[in-house]
XYZ file of C-alpha atoms in Angstrom:
569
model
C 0.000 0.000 0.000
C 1.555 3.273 -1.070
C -1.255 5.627 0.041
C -0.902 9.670 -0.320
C -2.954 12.376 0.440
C -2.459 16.309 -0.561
C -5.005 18.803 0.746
C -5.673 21.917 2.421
C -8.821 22.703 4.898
C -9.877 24.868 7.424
C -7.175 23.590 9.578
C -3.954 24.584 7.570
C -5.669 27.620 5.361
C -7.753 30.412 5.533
C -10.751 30.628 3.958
C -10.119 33.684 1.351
C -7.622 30.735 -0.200
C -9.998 27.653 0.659
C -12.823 30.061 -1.401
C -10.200 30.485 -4.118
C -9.469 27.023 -4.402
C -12.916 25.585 -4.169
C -13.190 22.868 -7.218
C -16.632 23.017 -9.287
C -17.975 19.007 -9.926
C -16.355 19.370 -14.030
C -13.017 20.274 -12.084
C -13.179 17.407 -9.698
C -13.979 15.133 -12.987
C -10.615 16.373 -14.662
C -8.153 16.652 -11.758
C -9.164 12.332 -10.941
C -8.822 11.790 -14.395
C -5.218 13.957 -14.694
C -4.283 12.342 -11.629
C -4.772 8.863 -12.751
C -3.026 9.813 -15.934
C 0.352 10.819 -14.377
C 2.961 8.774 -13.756
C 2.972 8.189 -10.057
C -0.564 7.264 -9.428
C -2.946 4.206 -10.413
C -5.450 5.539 -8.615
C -7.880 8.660 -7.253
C -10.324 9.513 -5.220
C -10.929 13.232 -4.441
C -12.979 14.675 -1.017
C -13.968 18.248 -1.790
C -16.594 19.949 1.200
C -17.186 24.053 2.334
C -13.614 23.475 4.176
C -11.702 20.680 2.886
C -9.956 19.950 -0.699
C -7.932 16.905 -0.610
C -7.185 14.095 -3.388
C -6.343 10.616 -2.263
C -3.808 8.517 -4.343
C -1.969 5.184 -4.382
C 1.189 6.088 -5.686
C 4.702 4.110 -6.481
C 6.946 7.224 -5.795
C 6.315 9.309 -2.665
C 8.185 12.284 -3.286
C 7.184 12.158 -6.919
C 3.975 11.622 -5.830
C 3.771 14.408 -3.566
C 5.313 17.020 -6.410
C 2.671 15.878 -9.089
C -0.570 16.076 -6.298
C 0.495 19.543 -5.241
C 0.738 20.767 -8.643
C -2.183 19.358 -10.442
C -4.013 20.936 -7.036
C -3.021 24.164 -8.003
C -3.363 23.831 -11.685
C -7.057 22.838 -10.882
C -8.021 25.189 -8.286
C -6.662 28.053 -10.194
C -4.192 29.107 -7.210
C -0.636 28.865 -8.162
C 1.613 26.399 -6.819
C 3.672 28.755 -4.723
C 0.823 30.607 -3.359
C -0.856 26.991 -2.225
C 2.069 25.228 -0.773
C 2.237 26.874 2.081
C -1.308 25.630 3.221
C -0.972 21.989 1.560
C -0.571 18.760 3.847
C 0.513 15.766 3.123
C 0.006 11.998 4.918
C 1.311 8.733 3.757
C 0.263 5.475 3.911
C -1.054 4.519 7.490
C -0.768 8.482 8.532
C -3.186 8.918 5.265
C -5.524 5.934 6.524
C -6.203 7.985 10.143
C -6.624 11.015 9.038
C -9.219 9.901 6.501
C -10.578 7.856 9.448
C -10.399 11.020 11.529
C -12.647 13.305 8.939
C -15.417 10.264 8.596
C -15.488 10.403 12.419
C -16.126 14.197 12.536
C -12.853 14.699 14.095
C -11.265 17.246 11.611
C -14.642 18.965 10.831
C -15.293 22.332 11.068
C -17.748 21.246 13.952
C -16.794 18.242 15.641
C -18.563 15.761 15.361
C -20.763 16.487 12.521
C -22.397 13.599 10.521
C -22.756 15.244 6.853
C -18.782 14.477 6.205
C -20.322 10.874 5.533
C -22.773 11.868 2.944
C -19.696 13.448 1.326
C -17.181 10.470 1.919
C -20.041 8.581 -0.104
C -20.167 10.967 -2.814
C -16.467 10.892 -3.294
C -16.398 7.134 -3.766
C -19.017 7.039 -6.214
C -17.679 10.052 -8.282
C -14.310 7.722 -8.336
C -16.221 4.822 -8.890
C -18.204 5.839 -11.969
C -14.518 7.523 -13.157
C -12.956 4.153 -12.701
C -10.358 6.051 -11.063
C -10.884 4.119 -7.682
C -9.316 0.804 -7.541
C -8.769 -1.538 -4.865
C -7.111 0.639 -2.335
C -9.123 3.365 -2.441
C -12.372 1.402 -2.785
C -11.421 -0.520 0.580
C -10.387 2.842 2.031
C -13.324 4.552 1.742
C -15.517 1.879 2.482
C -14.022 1.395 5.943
C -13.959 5.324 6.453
C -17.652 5.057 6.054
C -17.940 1.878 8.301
C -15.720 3.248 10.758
C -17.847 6.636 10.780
C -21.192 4.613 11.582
C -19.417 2.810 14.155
C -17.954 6.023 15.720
C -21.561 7.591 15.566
C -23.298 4.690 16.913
C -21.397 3.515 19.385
C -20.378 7.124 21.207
C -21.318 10.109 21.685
C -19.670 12.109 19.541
C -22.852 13.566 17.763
C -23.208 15.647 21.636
C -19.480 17.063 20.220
C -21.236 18.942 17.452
C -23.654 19.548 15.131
C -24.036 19.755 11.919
C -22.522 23.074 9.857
C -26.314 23.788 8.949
C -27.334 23.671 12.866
C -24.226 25.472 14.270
C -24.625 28.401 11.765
C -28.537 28.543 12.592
C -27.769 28.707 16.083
C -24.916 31.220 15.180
C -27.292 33.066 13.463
C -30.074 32.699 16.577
C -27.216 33.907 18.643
C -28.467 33.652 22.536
C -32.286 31.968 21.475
C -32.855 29.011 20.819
C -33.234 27.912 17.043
C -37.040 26.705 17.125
C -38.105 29.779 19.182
C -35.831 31.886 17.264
C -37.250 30.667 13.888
C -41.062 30.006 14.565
C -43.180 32.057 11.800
C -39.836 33.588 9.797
C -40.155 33.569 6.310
C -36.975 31.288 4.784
C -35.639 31.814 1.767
C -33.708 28.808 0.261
C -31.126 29.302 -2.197
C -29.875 26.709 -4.123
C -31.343 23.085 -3.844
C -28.486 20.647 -2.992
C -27.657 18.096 0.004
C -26.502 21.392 2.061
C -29.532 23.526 0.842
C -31.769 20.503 1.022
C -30.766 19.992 4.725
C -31.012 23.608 5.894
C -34.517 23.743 4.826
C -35.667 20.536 6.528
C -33.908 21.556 9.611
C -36.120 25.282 9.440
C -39.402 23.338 8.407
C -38.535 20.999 12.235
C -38.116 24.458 13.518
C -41.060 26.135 12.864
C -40.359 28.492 10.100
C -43.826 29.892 8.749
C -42.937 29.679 5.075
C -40.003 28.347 3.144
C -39.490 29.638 -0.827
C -36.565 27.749 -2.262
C -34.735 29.280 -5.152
C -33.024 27.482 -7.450
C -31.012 27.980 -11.146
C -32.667 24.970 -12.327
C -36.757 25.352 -11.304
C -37.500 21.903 -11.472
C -35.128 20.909 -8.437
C -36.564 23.811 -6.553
C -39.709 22.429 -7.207
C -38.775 18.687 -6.019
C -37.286 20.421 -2.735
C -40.232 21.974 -2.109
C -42.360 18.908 -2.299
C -40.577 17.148 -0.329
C -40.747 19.661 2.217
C -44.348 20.087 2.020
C -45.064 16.080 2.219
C -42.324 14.928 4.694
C -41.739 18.118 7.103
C -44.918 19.818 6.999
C -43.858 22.447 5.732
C -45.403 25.287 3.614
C -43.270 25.546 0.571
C -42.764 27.029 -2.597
C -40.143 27.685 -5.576
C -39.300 30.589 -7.338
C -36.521 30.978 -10.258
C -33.384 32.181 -9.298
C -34.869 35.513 -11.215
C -37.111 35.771 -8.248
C -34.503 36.167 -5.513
C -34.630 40.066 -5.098
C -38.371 40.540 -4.490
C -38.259 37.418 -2.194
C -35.241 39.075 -0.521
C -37.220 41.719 0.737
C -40.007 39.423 2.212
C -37.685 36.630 3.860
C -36.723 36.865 8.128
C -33.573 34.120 7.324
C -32.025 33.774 4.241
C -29.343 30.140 3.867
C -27.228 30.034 0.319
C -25.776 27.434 -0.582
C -24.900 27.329 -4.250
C -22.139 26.212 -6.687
C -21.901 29.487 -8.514
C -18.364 31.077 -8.800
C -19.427 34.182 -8.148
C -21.777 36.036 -5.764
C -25.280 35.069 -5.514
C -25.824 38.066 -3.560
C -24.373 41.632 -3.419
C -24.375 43.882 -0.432
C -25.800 46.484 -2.023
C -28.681 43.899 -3.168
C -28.917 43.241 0.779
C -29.265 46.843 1.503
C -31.938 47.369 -0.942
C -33.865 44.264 0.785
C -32.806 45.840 4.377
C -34.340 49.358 3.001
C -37.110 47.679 1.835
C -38.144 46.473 5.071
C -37.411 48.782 7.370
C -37.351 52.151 5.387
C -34.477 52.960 6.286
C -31.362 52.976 4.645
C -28.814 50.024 5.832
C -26.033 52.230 6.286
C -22.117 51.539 6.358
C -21.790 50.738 10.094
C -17.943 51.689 9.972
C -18.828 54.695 8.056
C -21.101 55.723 10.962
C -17.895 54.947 13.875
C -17.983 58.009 16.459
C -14.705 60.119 15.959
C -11.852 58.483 17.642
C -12.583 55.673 18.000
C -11.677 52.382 15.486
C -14.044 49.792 14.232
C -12.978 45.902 14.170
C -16.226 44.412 11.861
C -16.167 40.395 12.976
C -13.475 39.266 10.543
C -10.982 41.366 11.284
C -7.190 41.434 10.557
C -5.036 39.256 13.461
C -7.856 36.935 14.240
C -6.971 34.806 11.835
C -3.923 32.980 12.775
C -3.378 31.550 9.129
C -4.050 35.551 7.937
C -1.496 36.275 4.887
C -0.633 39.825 7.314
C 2.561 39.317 9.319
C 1.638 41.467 12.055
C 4.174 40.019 14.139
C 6.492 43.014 14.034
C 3.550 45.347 15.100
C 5.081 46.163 18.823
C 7.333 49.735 19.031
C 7.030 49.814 15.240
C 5.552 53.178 14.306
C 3.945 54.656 11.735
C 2.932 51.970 8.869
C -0.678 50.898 8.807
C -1.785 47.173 7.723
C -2.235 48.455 4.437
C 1.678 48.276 3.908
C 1.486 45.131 4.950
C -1.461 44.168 2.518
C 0.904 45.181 -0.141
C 3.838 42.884 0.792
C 1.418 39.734 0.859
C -0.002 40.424 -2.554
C -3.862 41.633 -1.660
C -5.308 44.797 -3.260
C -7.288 47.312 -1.580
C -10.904 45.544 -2.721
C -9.327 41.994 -1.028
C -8.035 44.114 1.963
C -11.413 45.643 2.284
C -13.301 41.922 2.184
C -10.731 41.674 5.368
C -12.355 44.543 7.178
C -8.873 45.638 8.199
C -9.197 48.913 9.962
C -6.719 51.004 11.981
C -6.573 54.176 14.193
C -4.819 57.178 13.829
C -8.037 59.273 12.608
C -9.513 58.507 8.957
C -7.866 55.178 7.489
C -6.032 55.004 4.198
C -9.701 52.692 3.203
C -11.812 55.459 3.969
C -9.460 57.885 2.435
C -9.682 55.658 -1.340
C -13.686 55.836 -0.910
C -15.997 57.356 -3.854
C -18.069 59.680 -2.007
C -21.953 58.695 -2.904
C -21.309 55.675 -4.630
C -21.527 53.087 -1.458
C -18.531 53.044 -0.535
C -16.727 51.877 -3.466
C -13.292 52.330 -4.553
C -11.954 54.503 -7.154
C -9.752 52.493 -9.527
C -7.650 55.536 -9.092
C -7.018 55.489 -5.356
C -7.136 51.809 -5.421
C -3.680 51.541 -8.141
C -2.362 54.656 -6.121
C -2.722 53.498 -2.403
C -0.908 49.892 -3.434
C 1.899 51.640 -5.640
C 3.070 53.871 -2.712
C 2.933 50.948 -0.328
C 4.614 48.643 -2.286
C 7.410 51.825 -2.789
C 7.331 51.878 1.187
C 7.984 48.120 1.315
C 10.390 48.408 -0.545
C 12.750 51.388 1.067
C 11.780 50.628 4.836
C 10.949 46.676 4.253
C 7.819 45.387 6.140
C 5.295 47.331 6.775
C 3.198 46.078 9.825
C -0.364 47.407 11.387
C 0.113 49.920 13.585
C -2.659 50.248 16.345
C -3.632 52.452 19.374
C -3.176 50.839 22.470
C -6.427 51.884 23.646
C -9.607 49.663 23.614
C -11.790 49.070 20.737
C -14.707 50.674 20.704
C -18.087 49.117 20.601
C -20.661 50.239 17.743
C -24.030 49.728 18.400
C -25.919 47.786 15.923
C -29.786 48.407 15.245
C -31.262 44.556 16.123
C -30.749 42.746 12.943
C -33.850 42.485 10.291
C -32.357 40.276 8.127
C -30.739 36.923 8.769
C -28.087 35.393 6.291
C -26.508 31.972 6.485
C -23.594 31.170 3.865
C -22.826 28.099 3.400
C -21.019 27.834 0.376
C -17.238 27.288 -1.147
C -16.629 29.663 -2.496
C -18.946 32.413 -0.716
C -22.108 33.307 -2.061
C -22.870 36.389 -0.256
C -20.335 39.191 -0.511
C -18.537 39.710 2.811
C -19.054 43.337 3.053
C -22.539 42.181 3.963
C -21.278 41.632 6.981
C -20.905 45.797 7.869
C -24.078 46.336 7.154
C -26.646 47.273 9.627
C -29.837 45.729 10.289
C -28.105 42.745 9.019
C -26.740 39.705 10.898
C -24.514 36.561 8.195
C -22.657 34.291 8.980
C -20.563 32.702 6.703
C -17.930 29.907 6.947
C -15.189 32.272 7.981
C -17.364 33.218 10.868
C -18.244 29.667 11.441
C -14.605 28.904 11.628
C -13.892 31.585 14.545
C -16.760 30.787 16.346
C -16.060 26.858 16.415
C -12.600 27.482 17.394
C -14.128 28.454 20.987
C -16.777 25.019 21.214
C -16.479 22.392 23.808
C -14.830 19.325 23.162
C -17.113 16.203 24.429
C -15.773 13.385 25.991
C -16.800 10.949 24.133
C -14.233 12.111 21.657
C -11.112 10.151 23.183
C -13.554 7.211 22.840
C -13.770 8.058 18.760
C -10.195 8.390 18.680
C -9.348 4.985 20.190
C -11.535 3.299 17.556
C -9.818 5.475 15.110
C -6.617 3.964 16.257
C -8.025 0.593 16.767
C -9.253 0.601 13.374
C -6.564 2.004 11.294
C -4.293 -0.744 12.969
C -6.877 -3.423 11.287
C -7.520 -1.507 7.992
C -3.278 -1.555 7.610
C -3.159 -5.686 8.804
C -5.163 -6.240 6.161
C -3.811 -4.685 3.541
C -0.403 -5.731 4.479
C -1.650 -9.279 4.700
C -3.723 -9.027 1.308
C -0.299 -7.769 -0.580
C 0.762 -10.796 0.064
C -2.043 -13.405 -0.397
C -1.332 -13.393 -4.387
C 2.501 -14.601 -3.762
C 1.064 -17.296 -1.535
C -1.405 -18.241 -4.202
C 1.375 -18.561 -6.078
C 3.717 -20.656 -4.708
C 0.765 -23.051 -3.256
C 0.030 -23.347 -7.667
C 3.385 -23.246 -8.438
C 3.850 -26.426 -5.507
C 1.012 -28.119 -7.287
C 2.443 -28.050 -10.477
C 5.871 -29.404 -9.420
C 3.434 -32.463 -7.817
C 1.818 -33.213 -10.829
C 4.719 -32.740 -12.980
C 6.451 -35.721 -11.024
C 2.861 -37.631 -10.588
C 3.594 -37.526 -14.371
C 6.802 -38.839 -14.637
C 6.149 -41.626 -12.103
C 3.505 -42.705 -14.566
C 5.774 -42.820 -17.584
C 8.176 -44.735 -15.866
C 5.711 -47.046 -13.987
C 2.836 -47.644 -16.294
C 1.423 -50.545 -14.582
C 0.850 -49.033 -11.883
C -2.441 -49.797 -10.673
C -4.915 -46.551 -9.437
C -5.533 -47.465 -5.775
C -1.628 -46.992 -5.499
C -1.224 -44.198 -7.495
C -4.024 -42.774 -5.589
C -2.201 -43.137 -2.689
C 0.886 -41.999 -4.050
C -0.580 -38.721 -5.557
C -2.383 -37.805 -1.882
C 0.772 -38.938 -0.119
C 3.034 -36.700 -2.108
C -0.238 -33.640 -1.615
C 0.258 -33.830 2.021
C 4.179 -33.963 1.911
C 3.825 -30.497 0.295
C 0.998 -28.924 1.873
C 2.696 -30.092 5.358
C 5.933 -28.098 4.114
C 3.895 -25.103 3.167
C 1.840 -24.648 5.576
C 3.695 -23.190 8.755
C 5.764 -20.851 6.184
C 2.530 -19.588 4.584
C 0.810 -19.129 8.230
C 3.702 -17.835 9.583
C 4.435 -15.305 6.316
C 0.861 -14.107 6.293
C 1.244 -13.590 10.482
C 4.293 -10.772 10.031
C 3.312 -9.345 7.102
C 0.109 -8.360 8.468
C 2.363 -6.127 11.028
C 3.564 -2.638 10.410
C 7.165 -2.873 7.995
C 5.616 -6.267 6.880
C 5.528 -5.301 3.258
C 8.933 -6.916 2.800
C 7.908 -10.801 3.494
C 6.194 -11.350 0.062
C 9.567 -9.975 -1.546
C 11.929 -12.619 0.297
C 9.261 -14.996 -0.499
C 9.299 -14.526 -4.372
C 13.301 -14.463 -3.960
C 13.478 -17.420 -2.137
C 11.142 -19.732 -4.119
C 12.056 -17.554 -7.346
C 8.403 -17.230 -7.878
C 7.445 -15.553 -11.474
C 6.586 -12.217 -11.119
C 3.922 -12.422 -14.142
C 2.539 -14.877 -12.290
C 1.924 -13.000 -8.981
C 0.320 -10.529 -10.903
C -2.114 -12.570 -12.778
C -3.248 -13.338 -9.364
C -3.649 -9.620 -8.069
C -5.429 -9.415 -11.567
C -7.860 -12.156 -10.446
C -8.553 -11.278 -7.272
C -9.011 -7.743 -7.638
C -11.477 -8.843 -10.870
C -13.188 -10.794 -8.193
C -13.634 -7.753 -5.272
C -15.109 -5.532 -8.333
C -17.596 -8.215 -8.699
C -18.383 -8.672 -5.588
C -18.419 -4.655 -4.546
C -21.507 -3.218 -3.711
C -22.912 -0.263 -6.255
C-alpha cells in the first residue's frame, strides 16, 4: 500500500484561499482523471466539502507523488503552486488511513462531530467509482472510512461534540435563542437546492419556520425540494426561479445560500436594498457611521486569523505603517483588503481615504492603483510594513437589532462579505463559522472516537499488508502443485502398470508432503506481514522460491477482478 494524500482545509488555510481554491464538480472530474493519468498514481479519489480539498492517491513514488498532487491541485483550483504550498498537507500510507478515518469520524470537521462528512465520503467514492479512477485501495479505504464513521456515531457520543454546519450556523445566526423559538413564523428563503440547501430547509421546516421559498437555477429541483418539504416536514413551501430572488429578498426573516456558482449570488448592495425595503431605512455603512476616535474591528478582522497572509508580528514599538503596507507585501489589493475589514486608528484610514463619495462606498480604480503603488514603494525602502494600532480599547458600535438573517454556506462564498458591515443585518458565513467553532467544547466521548480510530486504522493496515501478500502465496501453493503433478507424471511414464488405488495413494501422499511443508511458512508469512514494515515478506518470499513475477500478478489481476464483482454499487 503506497497511500498519499495532498489537501488543504480549514485547519492549515484560511478561507479567502480555501474560497479560491474551491473545485466546481467538471473540475473534480478532470483533476481524478489527470491524476490517474500521471505517472505516479494508479489511482484517485478526491474529497472536496465548504472546508476541505484533498485528493487521495496510491502512488509508487512518494516524493514524486507528492510534487505531481500539489501541482495538479493548483493547476485545478486556479491558485498557483507557490501561493498553495504553504497551506498543503501531506500523509502517507497509514498516517493517510487515520486522518481519513479522523474526517469520517467528525474529528477534523469544522464542527466536531458532525455527521454530513459521511454523505460526502459517499459521494467521493461514487464520483471515483463511476470515473474508474478508484481501484482496490481506495475502494477498501473509503468503504471502511464510512464503516468506521457509523461505528464512531453509533457507538459514542460524539454527535453531543457537534452539530451539523447547517445547525451550528442557525444557532450562530439565533445567537443567545434558541433555534425553534428563534425561527417560529420567519419567512426562509432557500437558495440553491443541494444536500446542504436541502438539509437547511428541513432543519427550518422541524423548527417552525412559517414559510419556506426555495430558489433554485434549475426550477424543477426547486420544485422537487419543495415537495418534499411540504409532504415529509410539513412544511409550507414554494419555488421561485433564481430571477425571483430580489423581491423574495425583501419578504424573507432568514435567508441560507448554498450554491455552486463562482461568483456572488448576492451583493451587499442587493442586501441593503432588501434591508431598506423592510425597514425604510437605509442600511447604512456601520464603519462609516464609527464616532470620531474611535476604530471599528467588523467580525473578521485582521489578526484573528492565525493563518491571515498579514505578518503582524512586528507590530510592537514599530511606528507609523498601517496594515495596508502590509497588505501590499502579501499580494492583496485594496478591494481583497477591504473583504478583510482591516481597519486602523490614527483618525480617517487610508480605506476610507480611497472611498468614492456617494457611490456606497466603493473604490476609485484611481485610489485603489495609487494606495498599493506607494505601499509597495514603502515596502520596498523601509521593508515590512506592519499594522500599527492604538493601544487603547476598541470601541463598541451599536448595531440596530438585525432584520435580516443570512446563512452562507457555500465554497466559495455566495454572499459578498461586506454584507457583513451592514446594519440591520446579521450573516454568517464559513469564515465566521470557523472563529466561532474554534471556541466550542470538546465532548468526551471524543477520546472514545479516537481509540476506535486507532483501533481501526491498525486493522484496515493488517489487512492490507496481509492481502499484498495473499497473491505470492497463491502462487507458490500453484506453483507447488504443479511441481506435484509434474512428477505424478513422470512416475507414470516410468511405472505404467501401476495400478490406481496406489497411485491414488501416491498422488495424496506426495499432496500432504507439500501442503505439510507449506503450511507453517505460509501461516507464519501471512502472520508478520500483516504487522507494520511487513511489506517486505512477500519480496523474500518470491526471492526465495524464485516465484514468477507475471505470475503474482495474474493473481492480483484475479482477485481484484473478483472484489469488483463482488463490490456493492
Amino acid at each position: 500500500m503506497s497511500l498519499l494524500v495532498v489537501g488543504l482545509s480549514h485547519r492549515s488555510a484560511p478561507v479567502s484561499v480555501l474560497e479560491r481554491a474551491a473545485l466546481n464538480a467538471d473540475a473534480q472530474v478532470k483533476l481524478l482523471q489527470d491524476t490517474v493519468a500521471a505517472d505516479p498514481a494508479t489511482e484517485a479519489a478526491v474529497l472536496a466539502t465548504c472546508n476541505r480539498i484533498e485528493l487521495y492517491a496510491d502512488v509508487d513514488k512518494f516524493h514524486a507523488g507528492v510534487a505531481e498532487l500539489s501541482t495538479l491541485l493548483a493547476q485545478h483550483s486556479g491558485v498557483g503552486l507557490e501561493e498553495l504550498t504553504p497551506f498543503l498537507y501531506v500523509h502517507y500510507e497509514d498516517r493517510a488511513v487515520h486522518h481519513l478515518f479522523s474526517v469520517a469520524c467528525g474529528l477534523d470537521s469544522m464542527v466536531v462531530g458532525e455527521g454530513q462528512i459521511l454523505g460526502q465520503i459517499k459521494d467521493a467514492l461514487a464520483r471515483a467509482q463511476d470515473l474508474h479512477t478508484a481501484g482496490r485501495l481506495l475502494n477498501d479505504l473509503f468503504q471502511q472510512a464510512l464503516r468506521v464513521g457509523k461505528r464512531a456515531h453509533s457507538e459514542t457520543g460524539i454527535d453531543r461534540a457537534g452539530q451539523s454546519l447547517v445547525t451550528f450556523g442557525l444557532e450562530q445566526l439565533a445567537a443567545s435563542t434558541d433555534v425553534p423559538g428563534w425561527a417560529r413564523g420567519r419567512t426562509a428563503l432557500v437558495i440553491g437546492a443541494g444536500s446542504m440547501s436541502s438539509l437547511a430547509a428541513a432543519t427550518l421546516a422541524r423548527a417552525g419556520v412559517g414559510e419556506i421559498v426555495v430558489a433554485n437555477r434549475t426550477f424543477e429541483r426547486a420544485e422537487r425540494l419543495a415537495q418534499i418539504l411540504a409532504d415529509a416536514e410539513g412544511a409550507t413551501a414554494r419555488a421561485v426561479r433564481m430571477d425571483a430572488v430580489a423581491a423574495e429578498l425583501t419578504r424573507a426573516d432568514v435567508v441560507v445560500s448554498c450554491t455552486g456558482a463562482t461568483g456572488l449570488v448576492l451583493t451587499a448592495d442587493a442586501v441593503a436594498e432588501a434591508v431598506a425595503g423592510r425597514t425604510g431605512q437605509p442600511a447604512a455603512d456601520t464603519g462609516a457611521e464609527a464616532p470620531a476616535g474611535t476604530t471599528a474591528l467588523p467580525p473578521t478582522s485582521v489578526g484573528t486569523d492565525e493563518n491571515c497572509p498579514l505578518d503582524l508580528a512586528s507590530v510592537q514599538g514599530t511606528p507609523g505603517f498601517s496594515v495596508h503596507g502590509e497588505a501590499a507585501v502579501a499580494g492583496m489589493d485594496a478591494a481583497t483588503l477591504e473583504q478583510h475589514a482591516a481597519w486602523v486608528g490614527e483618525g480617517t484610514s487610508l480605506l476610507e481615504q480611497g472611498r468614492e463619495p456617494g457611490a456606497g462606498g466603493r473604490f476609485t480604480p484611481e485610489a485603489d492603483a495609487g494606495l498599493i503603488a506607494a505601499l509597495a514603494e514603502a515596502v520596498a525602502t523601509a521593508g515590512r510594513v506592519p499594522e500599527y494600532r492604538r493601544p487603547e480599547p476598541v470601541a463598541e458600535i451599536p448595531r440596530p437589532a438585525p432584520a435580516v438573517f443570512l446563512l452562507d454556506l457555500a465554497m466559495p462564498r455566495d454572499i459578498d462579505a461586506a454584507v457583513h458591515r451592514l446594519a440591520g443585518v446579521r450573516l454568517v458565513d464559513i469564515e465566521s463559522l470557523a472563529e466561532a467553532s474554534a471556541d466550542a467544547p470538546m465532548a468526551s466521548d471524543v477520546d472514545q472516537v479516537r481509540r476506535i480510530v486507532s483501533d481501526e486504522v491498525a486493522a484496515f493496515g493488517a489487512a492490507q499488508r496481509a492481502a499484498h501478500i495473499t497473491p505470492t502465496v497463491v502462487a507458490l501453493r500453484t506453483m507447488a502443485a504443479d511441481v506435484v503433478a509434474a512428477e505424478i507424471a513422470r512416475l507414470d511414464g516410468r511405472l505404467p502398470g501401476l495400478d490406481d488405488r496406489l497411485r491414488g495413494e501416491i498422488r495424496q501422499t506426495v499432496h500432504r508432503v507439500v501442503d505439510k511443508l507449506l503450511h507453517a511458512p505460509t501461516v507464519r508469512v501471512k502472520q508478520l506481514a500483516a504487522e507494520p514494515g511487513g511489506t517486505g515478506y512477500a519480496d523474500a518470499l518470491r526471492t526465495l522460491f524464485d516465484l514468477d513475477p507475471e505470475t503474482v500478478a495474474a493473481v492480483s489481476r484475479a482477485v481484484d477482478n473478483t472484489d469488483e464483482k463482488d463490490r456493492p454499487a
